[in-house]
Coordinates of C-alpha atoms in Angstrom, one line a residue:
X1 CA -3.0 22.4 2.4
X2 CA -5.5 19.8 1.8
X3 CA -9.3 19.9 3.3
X4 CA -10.4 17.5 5.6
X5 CA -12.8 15.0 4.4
X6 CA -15.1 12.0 5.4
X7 CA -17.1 10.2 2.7
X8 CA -19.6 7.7 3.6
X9 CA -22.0 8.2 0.6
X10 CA -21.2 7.2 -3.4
X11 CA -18.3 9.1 -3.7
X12 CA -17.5 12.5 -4.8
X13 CA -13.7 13.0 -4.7
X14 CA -12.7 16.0 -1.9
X15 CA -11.2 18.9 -2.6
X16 CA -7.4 20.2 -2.3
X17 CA -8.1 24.1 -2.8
X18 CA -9.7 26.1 -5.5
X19 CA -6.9 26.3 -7.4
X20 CA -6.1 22.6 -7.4
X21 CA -9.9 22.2 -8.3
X22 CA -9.8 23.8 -10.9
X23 CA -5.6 22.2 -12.2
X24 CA -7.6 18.9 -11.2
X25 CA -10.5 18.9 -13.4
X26 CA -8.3 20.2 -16.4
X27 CA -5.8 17.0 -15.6
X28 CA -9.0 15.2 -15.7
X29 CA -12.1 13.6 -14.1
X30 CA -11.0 14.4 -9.8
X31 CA -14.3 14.7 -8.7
X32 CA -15.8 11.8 -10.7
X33 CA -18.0 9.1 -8.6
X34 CA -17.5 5.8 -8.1
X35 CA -20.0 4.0 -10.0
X36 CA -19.9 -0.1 -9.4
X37 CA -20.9 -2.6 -11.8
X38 CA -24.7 -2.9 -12.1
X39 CA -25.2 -6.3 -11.0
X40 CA -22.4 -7.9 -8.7
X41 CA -20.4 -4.1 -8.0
X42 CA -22.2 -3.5 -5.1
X43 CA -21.3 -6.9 -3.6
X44 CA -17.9 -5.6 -1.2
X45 CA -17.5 -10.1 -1.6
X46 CA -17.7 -10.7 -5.2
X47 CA -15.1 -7.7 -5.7
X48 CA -13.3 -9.1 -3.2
X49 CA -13.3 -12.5 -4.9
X50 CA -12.7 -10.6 -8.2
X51 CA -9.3 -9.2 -7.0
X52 CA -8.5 -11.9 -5.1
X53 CA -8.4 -14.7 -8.0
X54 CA -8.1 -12.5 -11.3
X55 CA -6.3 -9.4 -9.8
X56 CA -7.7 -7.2 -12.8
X57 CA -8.7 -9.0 -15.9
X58 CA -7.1 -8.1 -19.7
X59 CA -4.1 -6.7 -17.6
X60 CA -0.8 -5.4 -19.3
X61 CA 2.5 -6.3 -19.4
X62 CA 4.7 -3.2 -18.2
X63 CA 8.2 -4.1 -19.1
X64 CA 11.2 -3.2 -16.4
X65 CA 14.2 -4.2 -14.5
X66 CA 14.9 -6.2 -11.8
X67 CA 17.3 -4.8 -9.0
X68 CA 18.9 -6.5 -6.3
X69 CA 20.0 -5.5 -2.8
X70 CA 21.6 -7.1 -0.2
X71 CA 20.7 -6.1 3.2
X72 CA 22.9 -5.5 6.3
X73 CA 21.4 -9.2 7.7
X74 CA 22.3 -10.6 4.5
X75 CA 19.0 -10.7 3.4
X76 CA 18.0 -9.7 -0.8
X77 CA 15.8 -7.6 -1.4
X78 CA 14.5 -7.0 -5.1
X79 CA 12.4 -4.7 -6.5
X80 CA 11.3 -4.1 -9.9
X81 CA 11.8 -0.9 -12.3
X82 CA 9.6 0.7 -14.6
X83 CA 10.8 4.1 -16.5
X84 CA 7.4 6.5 -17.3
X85 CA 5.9 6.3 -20.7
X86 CA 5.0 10.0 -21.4
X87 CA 5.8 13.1 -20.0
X88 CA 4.3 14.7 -16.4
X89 CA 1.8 16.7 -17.0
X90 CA 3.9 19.2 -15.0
X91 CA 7.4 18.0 -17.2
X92 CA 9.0 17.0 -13.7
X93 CA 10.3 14.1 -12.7
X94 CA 8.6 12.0 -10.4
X95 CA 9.0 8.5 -9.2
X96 CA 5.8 6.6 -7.5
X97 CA 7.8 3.9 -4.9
X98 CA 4.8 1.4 -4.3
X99 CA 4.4 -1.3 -1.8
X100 CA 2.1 -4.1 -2.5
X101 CA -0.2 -5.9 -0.2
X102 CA 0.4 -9.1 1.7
X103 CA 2.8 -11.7 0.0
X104 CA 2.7 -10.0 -2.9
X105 CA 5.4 -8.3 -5.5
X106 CA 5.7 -7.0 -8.9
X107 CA 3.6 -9.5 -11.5
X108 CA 0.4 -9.5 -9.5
X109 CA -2.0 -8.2 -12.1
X110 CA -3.2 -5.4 -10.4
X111 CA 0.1 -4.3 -9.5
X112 CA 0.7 -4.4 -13.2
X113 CA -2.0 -2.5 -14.4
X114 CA -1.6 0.0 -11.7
X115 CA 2.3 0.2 -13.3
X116 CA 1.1 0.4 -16.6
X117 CA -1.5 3.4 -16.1
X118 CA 1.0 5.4 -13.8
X119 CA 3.8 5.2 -16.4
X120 CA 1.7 6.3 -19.3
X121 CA 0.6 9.4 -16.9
X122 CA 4.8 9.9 -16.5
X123 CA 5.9 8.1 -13.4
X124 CA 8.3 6.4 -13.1
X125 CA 7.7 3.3 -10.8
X126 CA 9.4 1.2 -8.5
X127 CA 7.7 -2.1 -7.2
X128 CA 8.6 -3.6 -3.5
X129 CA 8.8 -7.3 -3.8
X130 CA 8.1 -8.3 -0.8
X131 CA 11.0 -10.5 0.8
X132 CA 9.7 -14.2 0.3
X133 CA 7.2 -13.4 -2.1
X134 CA 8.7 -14.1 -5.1
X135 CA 8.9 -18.0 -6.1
X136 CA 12.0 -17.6 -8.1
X137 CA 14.0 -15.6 -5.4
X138 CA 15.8 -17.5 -3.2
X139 CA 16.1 -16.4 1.2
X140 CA 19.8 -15.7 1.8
X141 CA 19.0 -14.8 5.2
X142 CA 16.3 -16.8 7.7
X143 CA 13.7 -13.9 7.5
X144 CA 11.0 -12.8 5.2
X145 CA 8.3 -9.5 5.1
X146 CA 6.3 -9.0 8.0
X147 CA 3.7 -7.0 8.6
X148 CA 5.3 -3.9 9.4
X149 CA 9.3 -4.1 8.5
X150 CA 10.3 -1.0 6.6
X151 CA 13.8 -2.0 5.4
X152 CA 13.9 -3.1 2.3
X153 CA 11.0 -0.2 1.3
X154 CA 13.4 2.5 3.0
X155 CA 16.0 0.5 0.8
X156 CA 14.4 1.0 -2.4
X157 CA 13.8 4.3 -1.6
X158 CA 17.3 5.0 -0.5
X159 CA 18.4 3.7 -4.1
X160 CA 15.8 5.8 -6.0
X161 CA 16.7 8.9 -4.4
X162 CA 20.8 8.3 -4.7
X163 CA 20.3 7.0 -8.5
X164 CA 17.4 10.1 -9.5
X165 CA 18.5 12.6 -7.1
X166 CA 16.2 15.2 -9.4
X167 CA 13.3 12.8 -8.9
X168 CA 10.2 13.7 -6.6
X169 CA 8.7 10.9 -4.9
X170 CA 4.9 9.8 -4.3
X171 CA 4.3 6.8 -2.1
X172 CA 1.9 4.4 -2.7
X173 CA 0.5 1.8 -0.4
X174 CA -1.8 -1.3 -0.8
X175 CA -3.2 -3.0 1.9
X176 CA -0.4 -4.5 4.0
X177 CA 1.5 -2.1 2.2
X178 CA -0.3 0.7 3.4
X179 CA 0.9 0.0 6.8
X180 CA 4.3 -0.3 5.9
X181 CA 4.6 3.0 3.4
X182 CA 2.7 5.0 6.6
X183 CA 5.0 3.7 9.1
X184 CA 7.7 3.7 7.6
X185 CA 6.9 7.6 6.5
X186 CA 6.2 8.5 10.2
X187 CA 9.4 6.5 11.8
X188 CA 11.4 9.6 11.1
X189 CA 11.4 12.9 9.4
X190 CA 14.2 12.3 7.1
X191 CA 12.0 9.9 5.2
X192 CA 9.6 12.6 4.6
X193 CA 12.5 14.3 2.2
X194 CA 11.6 14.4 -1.5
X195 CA 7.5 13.2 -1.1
X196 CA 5.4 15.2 -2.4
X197 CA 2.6 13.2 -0.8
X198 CA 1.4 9.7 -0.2
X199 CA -1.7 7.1 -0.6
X200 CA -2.5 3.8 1.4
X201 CA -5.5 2.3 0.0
X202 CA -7.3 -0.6 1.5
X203 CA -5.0 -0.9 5.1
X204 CA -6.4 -1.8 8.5
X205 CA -4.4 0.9 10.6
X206 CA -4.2 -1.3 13.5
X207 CA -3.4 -5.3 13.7
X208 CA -3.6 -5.6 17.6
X209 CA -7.3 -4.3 17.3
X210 CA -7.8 -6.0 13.8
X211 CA -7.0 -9.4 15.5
X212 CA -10.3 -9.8 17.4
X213 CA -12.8 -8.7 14.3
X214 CA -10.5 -11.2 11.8
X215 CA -11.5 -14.0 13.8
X216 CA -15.1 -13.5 13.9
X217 CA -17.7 -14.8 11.1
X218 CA -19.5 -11.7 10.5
X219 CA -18.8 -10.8 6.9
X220 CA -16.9 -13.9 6.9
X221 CA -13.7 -12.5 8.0
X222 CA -13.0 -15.9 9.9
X223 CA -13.3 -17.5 6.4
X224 CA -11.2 -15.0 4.7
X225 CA -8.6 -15.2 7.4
X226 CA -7.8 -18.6 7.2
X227 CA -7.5 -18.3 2.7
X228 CA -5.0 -15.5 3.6
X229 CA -3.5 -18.1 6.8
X230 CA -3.2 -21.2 4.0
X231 CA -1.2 -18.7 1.7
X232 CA 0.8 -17.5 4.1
X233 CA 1.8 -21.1 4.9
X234 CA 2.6 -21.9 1.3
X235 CA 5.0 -19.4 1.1
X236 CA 6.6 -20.0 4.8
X237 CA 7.1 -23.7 3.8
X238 CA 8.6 -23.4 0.2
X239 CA 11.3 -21.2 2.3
X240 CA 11.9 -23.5 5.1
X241 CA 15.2 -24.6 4.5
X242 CA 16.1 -21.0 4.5
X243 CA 14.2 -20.5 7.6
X244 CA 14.1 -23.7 9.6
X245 CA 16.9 -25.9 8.0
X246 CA 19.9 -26.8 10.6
X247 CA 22.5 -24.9 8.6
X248 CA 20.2 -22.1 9.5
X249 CA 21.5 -18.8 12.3
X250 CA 17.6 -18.7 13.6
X251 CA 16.6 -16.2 15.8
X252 CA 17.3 -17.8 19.3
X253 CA 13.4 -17.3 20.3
X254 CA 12.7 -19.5 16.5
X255 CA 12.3 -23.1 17.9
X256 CA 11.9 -26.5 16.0
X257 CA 8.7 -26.9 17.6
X258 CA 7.0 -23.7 15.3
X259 CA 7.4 -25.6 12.8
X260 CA 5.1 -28.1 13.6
X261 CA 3.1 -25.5 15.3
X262 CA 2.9 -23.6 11.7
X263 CA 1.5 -26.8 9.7
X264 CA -1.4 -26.7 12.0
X265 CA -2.2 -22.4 12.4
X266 CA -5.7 -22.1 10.5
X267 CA -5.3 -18.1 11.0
X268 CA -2.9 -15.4 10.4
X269 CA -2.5 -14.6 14.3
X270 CA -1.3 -18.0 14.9
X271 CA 1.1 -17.6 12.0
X272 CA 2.6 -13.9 13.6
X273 CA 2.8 -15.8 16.9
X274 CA 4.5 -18.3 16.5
X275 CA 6.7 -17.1 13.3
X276 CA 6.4 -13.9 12.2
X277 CA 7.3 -12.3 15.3
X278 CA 10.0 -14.2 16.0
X279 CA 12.3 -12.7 13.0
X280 CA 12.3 -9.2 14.8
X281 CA 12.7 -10.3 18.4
X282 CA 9.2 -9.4 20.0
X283 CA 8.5 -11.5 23.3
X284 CA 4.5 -11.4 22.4
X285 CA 1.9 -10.8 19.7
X286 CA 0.7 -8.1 21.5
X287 CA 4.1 -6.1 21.7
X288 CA 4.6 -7.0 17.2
X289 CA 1.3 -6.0 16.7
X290 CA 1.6 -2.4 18.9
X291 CA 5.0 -1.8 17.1
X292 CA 4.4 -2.9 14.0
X293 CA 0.9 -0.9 13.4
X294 CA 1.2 2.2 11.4
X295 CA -1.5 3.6 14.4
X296 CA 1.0 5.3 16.1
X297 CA 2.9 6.9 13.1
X298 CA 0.3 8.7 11.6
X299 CA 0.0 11.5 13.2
X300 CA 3.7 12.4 12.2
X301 CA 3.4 12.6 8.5
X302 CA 3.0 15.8 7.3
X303 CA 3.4 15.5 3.3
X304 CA -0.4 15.0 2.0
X305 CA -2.2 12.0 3.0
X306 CA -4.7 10.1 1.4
X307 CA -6.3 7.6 3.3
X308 CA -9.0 4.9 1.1
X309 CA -11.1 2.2 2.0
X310 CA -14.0 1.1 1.0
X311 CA -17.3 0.5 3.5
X312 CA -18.3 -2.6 2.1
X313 CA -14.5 -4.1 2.5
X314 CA -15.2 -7.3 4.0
X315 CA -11.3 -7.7 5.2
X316 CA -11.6 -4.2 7.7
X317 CA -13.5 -4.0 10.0
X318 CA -15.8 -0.7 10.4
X319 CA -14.8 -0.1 13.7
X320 CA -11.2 0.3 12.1
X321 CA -12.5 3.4 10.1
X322 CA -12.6 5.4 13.0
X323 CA -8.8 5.7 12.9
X324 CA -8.9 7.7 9.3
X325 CA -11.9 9.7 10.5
X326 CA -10.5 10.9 13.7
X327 CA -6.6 11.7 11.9
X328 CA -8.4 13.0 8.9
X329 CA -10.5 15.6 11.2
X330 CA -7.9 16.3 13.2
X331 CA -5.1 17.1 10.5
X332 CA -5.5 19.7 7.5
X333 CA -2.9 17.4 5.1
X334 CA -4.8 14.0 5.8
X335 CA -8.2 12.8 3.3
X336 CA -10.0 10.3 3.9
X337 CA -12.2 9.1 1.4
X338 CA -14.8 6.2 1.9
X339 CA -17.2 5.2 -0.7
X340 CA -19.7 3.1 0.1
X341 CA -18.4 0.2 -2.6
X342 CA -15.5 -2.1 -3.8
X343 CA -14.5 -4.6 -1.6
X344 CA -10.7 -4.9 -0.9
X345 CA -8.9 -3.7 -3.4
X346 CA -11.8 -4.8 -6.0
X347 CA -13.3 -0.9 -7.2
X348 CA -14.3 -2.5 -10.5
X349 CA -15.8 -0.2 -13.2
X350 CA -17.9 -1.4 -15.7
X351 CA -21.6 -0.7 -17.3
X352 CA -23.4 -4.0 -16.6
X353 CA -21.5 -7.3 -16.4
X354 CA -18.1 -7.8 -17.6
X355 CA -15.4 -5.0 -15.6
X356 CA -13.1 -2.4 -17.5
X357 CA -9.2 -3.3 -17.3
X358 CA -8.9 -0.5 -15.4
X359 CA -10.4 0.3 -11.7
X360 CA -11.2 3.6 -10.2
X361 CA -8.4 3.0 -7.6
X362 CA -6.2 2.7 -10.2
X363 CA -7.4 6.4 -11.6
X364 CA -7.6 8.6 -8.2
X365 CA -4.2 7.3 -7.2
X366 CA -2.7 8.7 -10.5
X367 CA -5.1 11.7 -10.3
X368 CA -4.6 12.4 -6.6
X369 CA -1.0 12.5 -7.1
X370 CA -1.5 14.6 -10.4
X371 CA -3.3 17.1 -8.5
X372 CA -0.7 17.7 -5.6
X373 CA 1.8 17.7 -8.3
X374 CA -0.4 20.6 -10.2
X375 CA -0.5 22.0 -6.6
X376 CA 3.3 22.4 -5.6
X377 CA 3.9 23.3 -9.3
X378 CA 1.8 26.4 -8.9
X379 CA 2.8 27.2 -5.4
X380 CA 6.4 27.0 -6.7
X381 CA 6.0 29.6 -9.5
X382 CA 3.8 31.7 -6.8
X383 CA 6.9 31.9 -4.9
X384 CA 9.1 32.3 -7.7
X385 CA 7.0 35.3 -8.6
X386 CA 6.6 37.1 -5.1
X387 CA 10.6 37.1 -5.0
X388 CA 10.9 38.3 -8.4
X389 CA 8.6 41.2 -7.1
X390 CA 10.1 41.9 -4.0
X391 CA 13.7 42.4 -6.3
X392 CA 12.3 44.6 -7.9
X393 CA 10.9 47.2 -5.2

C-alpha cells in the first residue's frame, strides 16, 4: 500500500503509489520540502522554545462543543467538537479524532490552528482533553492521563463512530499523544474499524528506554525534563483534593507519603514513580513504562502509518529513531519521515524572521490524510468497476 521510507536529509515527502502521486500533487503541494526560517529555523531549541511558550503565533479561534463522558471509574472525560468547514475533497465524510501531547487539551494554540486548517480542508474534528488538563474541569474520580491510558481516546472514539456511523476516521497523534493513538490502535483489531490511516508526530516510542537519555544534559534534555516535571506538578497539585484528599478511594499502593515525595520530584520519572503509576496498579516503573509504551503495539497496526519526527528534536533522543526506521523497513503500510529540522513540535515556516500562522506539520498531516483518502476513493471505484465488468461477461 504505502512505500517504505527513511528521510534523514531536508525533506522530500515519500511516496504512496503513482496514482496517489499524481491525486496528491493535484490536492496540493505532497512532495514540498521543509524549508525552516532563515535565521533561528534550523535551531531544533529555539523551535522548541517557540512551541513551547507561544504554541503557533496569530492562531484562530475554531468554534465547537464541549462533550462530556463519564467513565466506568467514575472519572469525566471531555472532549471538544469541531464540525468541517468545507467539503472533502473526495465529498466523504471523515472525522480526524486527535490526541494532544502531554497535559494538554483543546485551546492549546497549536491544537487550535491544527483544528482550524483541518476543518477548512473538511474534517470534522474531535479534540482529547486530556483527563486533568483542563483548569476548569473538575476530577470526579482520583486519577488523571498518563502516559499511555487509552480510555477516554477509545471513548471519544466509541462516541464518534456510534453518533457519525457514516464517518471515516483518521487518527492523529502529538507527542504523548502519539503513544497513546498507536497503542491504543494496536491493543486490538476492533479499533482498527473505520481508520483509514493514522499520524503520530513528535512521540518517543519507548519511555523505559527514553528514561535514561531524558536525564542526561546533552541537548539539554535534563533541563527540559525538569520544565516538563514542574508542569506536571502544577497540574497534580491543583487536583489534590481529588487525588490525595481523605474523602478520596485511592488506589491502595497511593500513600500519603507521595505526596510529599511529589513536591520534591525535579523529573518526570520521579513523578510516574511515585504517582503516575500508582493510578493503574503497576508494582514498578519499569513494568508502566514496558506496558505503557506504544513499542510493542506497532507492529499490529495495519491501516497506514505515518511516523514524524524531526532530527534536531531535542526532547527524543536519536537512538529512539531507530524504532520508526526498523518498523518502517520492515512494514509496506508504515512511513517514516525525518527531516533534518523543527524541534518538537516547532516546524515553523517562514522567509526570514517572523513565522507563518501555519507550520508544515500542520500541512502534511492534512495532506497525508488527503492523499490516502484520494487513495481508497480510487481503489473503491476500481473495484466498483471490475465488478461492474465481471456482471457483464
Amino acid at each position: 500500500m504505502l512505500r517504505t521510507s527513511l528521510l534523514s536529509e531536508d525533506f522530500t515527502l515519500p511516496v504512496l503509489t503513482q496514482t496517489a502521486i499524481t491525486k496528491c500533487r493535484q490536492i496540493g503541494g505532497l512532495d514540498d520540502r521543509y524549508i525552516p526560517p532563515l535565521i533561528w529555523g534550523k535551531s531544533g531549541h529555539i523551535q522548541t522554545a517557540l512551541y513551547g511558550k507561544m504554541g503557533r503565533v496569530r492562531s484562530p479561534h475554531p468554534y465547537g462543543h464541549r462533550k462530556f463522558i463519564t467513565m466506568s471509574d467514575g472519572a469525566t472525560s471531555t472532549f471538544d467538537l469541531f464540525e468541517p468547514l468545507a467539503e472533502h475533497c473526495v465529498g466523504d465524510d471523515i472525522t480526524m479524532v486527535i490526541c494532544p501531547g502531554i497535559a494538554n487539551h483543546s485551546e492549546k494554540q497549536y491544537i487550535r490552528t491544527f483544528v482550524d486548517y483541518a476543518q477548512k480542508n473538511g474534517y470534522r474534528c474531535a479534540v482529547l482533553n486530556h483527563l486533568g488538563a483542563l483548569p476548569n474541569i473538575e476530577l470526579t474520580s482520583p486519577r488523571m492521563f498518563t502516559y499511555g491510558c487509552t480510555w477516554e481516546f477509545g471513548a471519544m472514539v466509541n462516541y464518534i463512530k456510534k453518533t457519525y456511523p457514516q464517518t471515516q476516521l483518521v487518527v492523529v497523534g502529538f507527542s504523548l499523544g502519539g503513544n497513546i493513538v498507536c497503542k491504543y490502535l494496536g491493543e486490538t483489531q476492533a479499533n482498527q474499524e473505520k481508520v483509514l490511516c493514522c499520524v503520530s508526530v513528535c512521540q518517543g516510542y519507548s519511555a523505559l528506554r527514553a528514561q535514561e537519555t531524558f536525564m542526561q544534559w546533552d541537548q539539554c534534555r535534563r533541563f527540559y525534563n525538569f520544565l516538563m516535571a514542574d508542569n506536571m506538578k502544577k497540574i497534580i497539585l491543583s487536583h489534590r483534593q481529588a487525588l490525595f484528599g481523605d474523602h478520596v478511594k485511592k488506589p491502595q499502593s497511593l500513600e500519603d507519603t507521595d505526596l510529599s515525595r511529589l513536591y520534591t520530584a525535579t523529573s518526570l520519572m520521579q513523578i510516574d514513580d511515585n504517582v503516575m503509576r500508582k493510578f493503574h496498579g503497576y508494582s514498578s516503573l519499569k513494568e508502566y513504562y514496558e506496558e505503557e509504551s506504544c513499542m510493542r503495539y506497532l507492529h499490529r497496526i495495519y491501516v497506514p502509518l505515518m511516523l514524524v519526527n524531526a532530527a534536531d528534536d531535542p526532547l527524543v533522543h536519536e537512538s529512539l529513531l531507530t524504532i520508526p526506521k526498523s518498523l518502517s523497513e520492515k512494514r509496506e503500510n508504515v512511513m517514516f519521515v525525518l527531516p533534518l529540522h523543527g524541534g518538537h513540535l516547532g516546524f515553523f515556516e517562514g522567509s526570514v524572521l517572523f513565522p507563518e500562522p501555519l507550520t508544515w506539520m500542520d500541512k502534511l498531516v492534512v495532506e497525508y490524510a488527503n492523499a490516502i483518502c484520494q487513495w481508497e476513493r480510487n481503489k473503491s471505484q476500481c473495484s466498483d468497476t471490475e465488478q461492474v465488468e465481471a456482471d457483464l461477461e
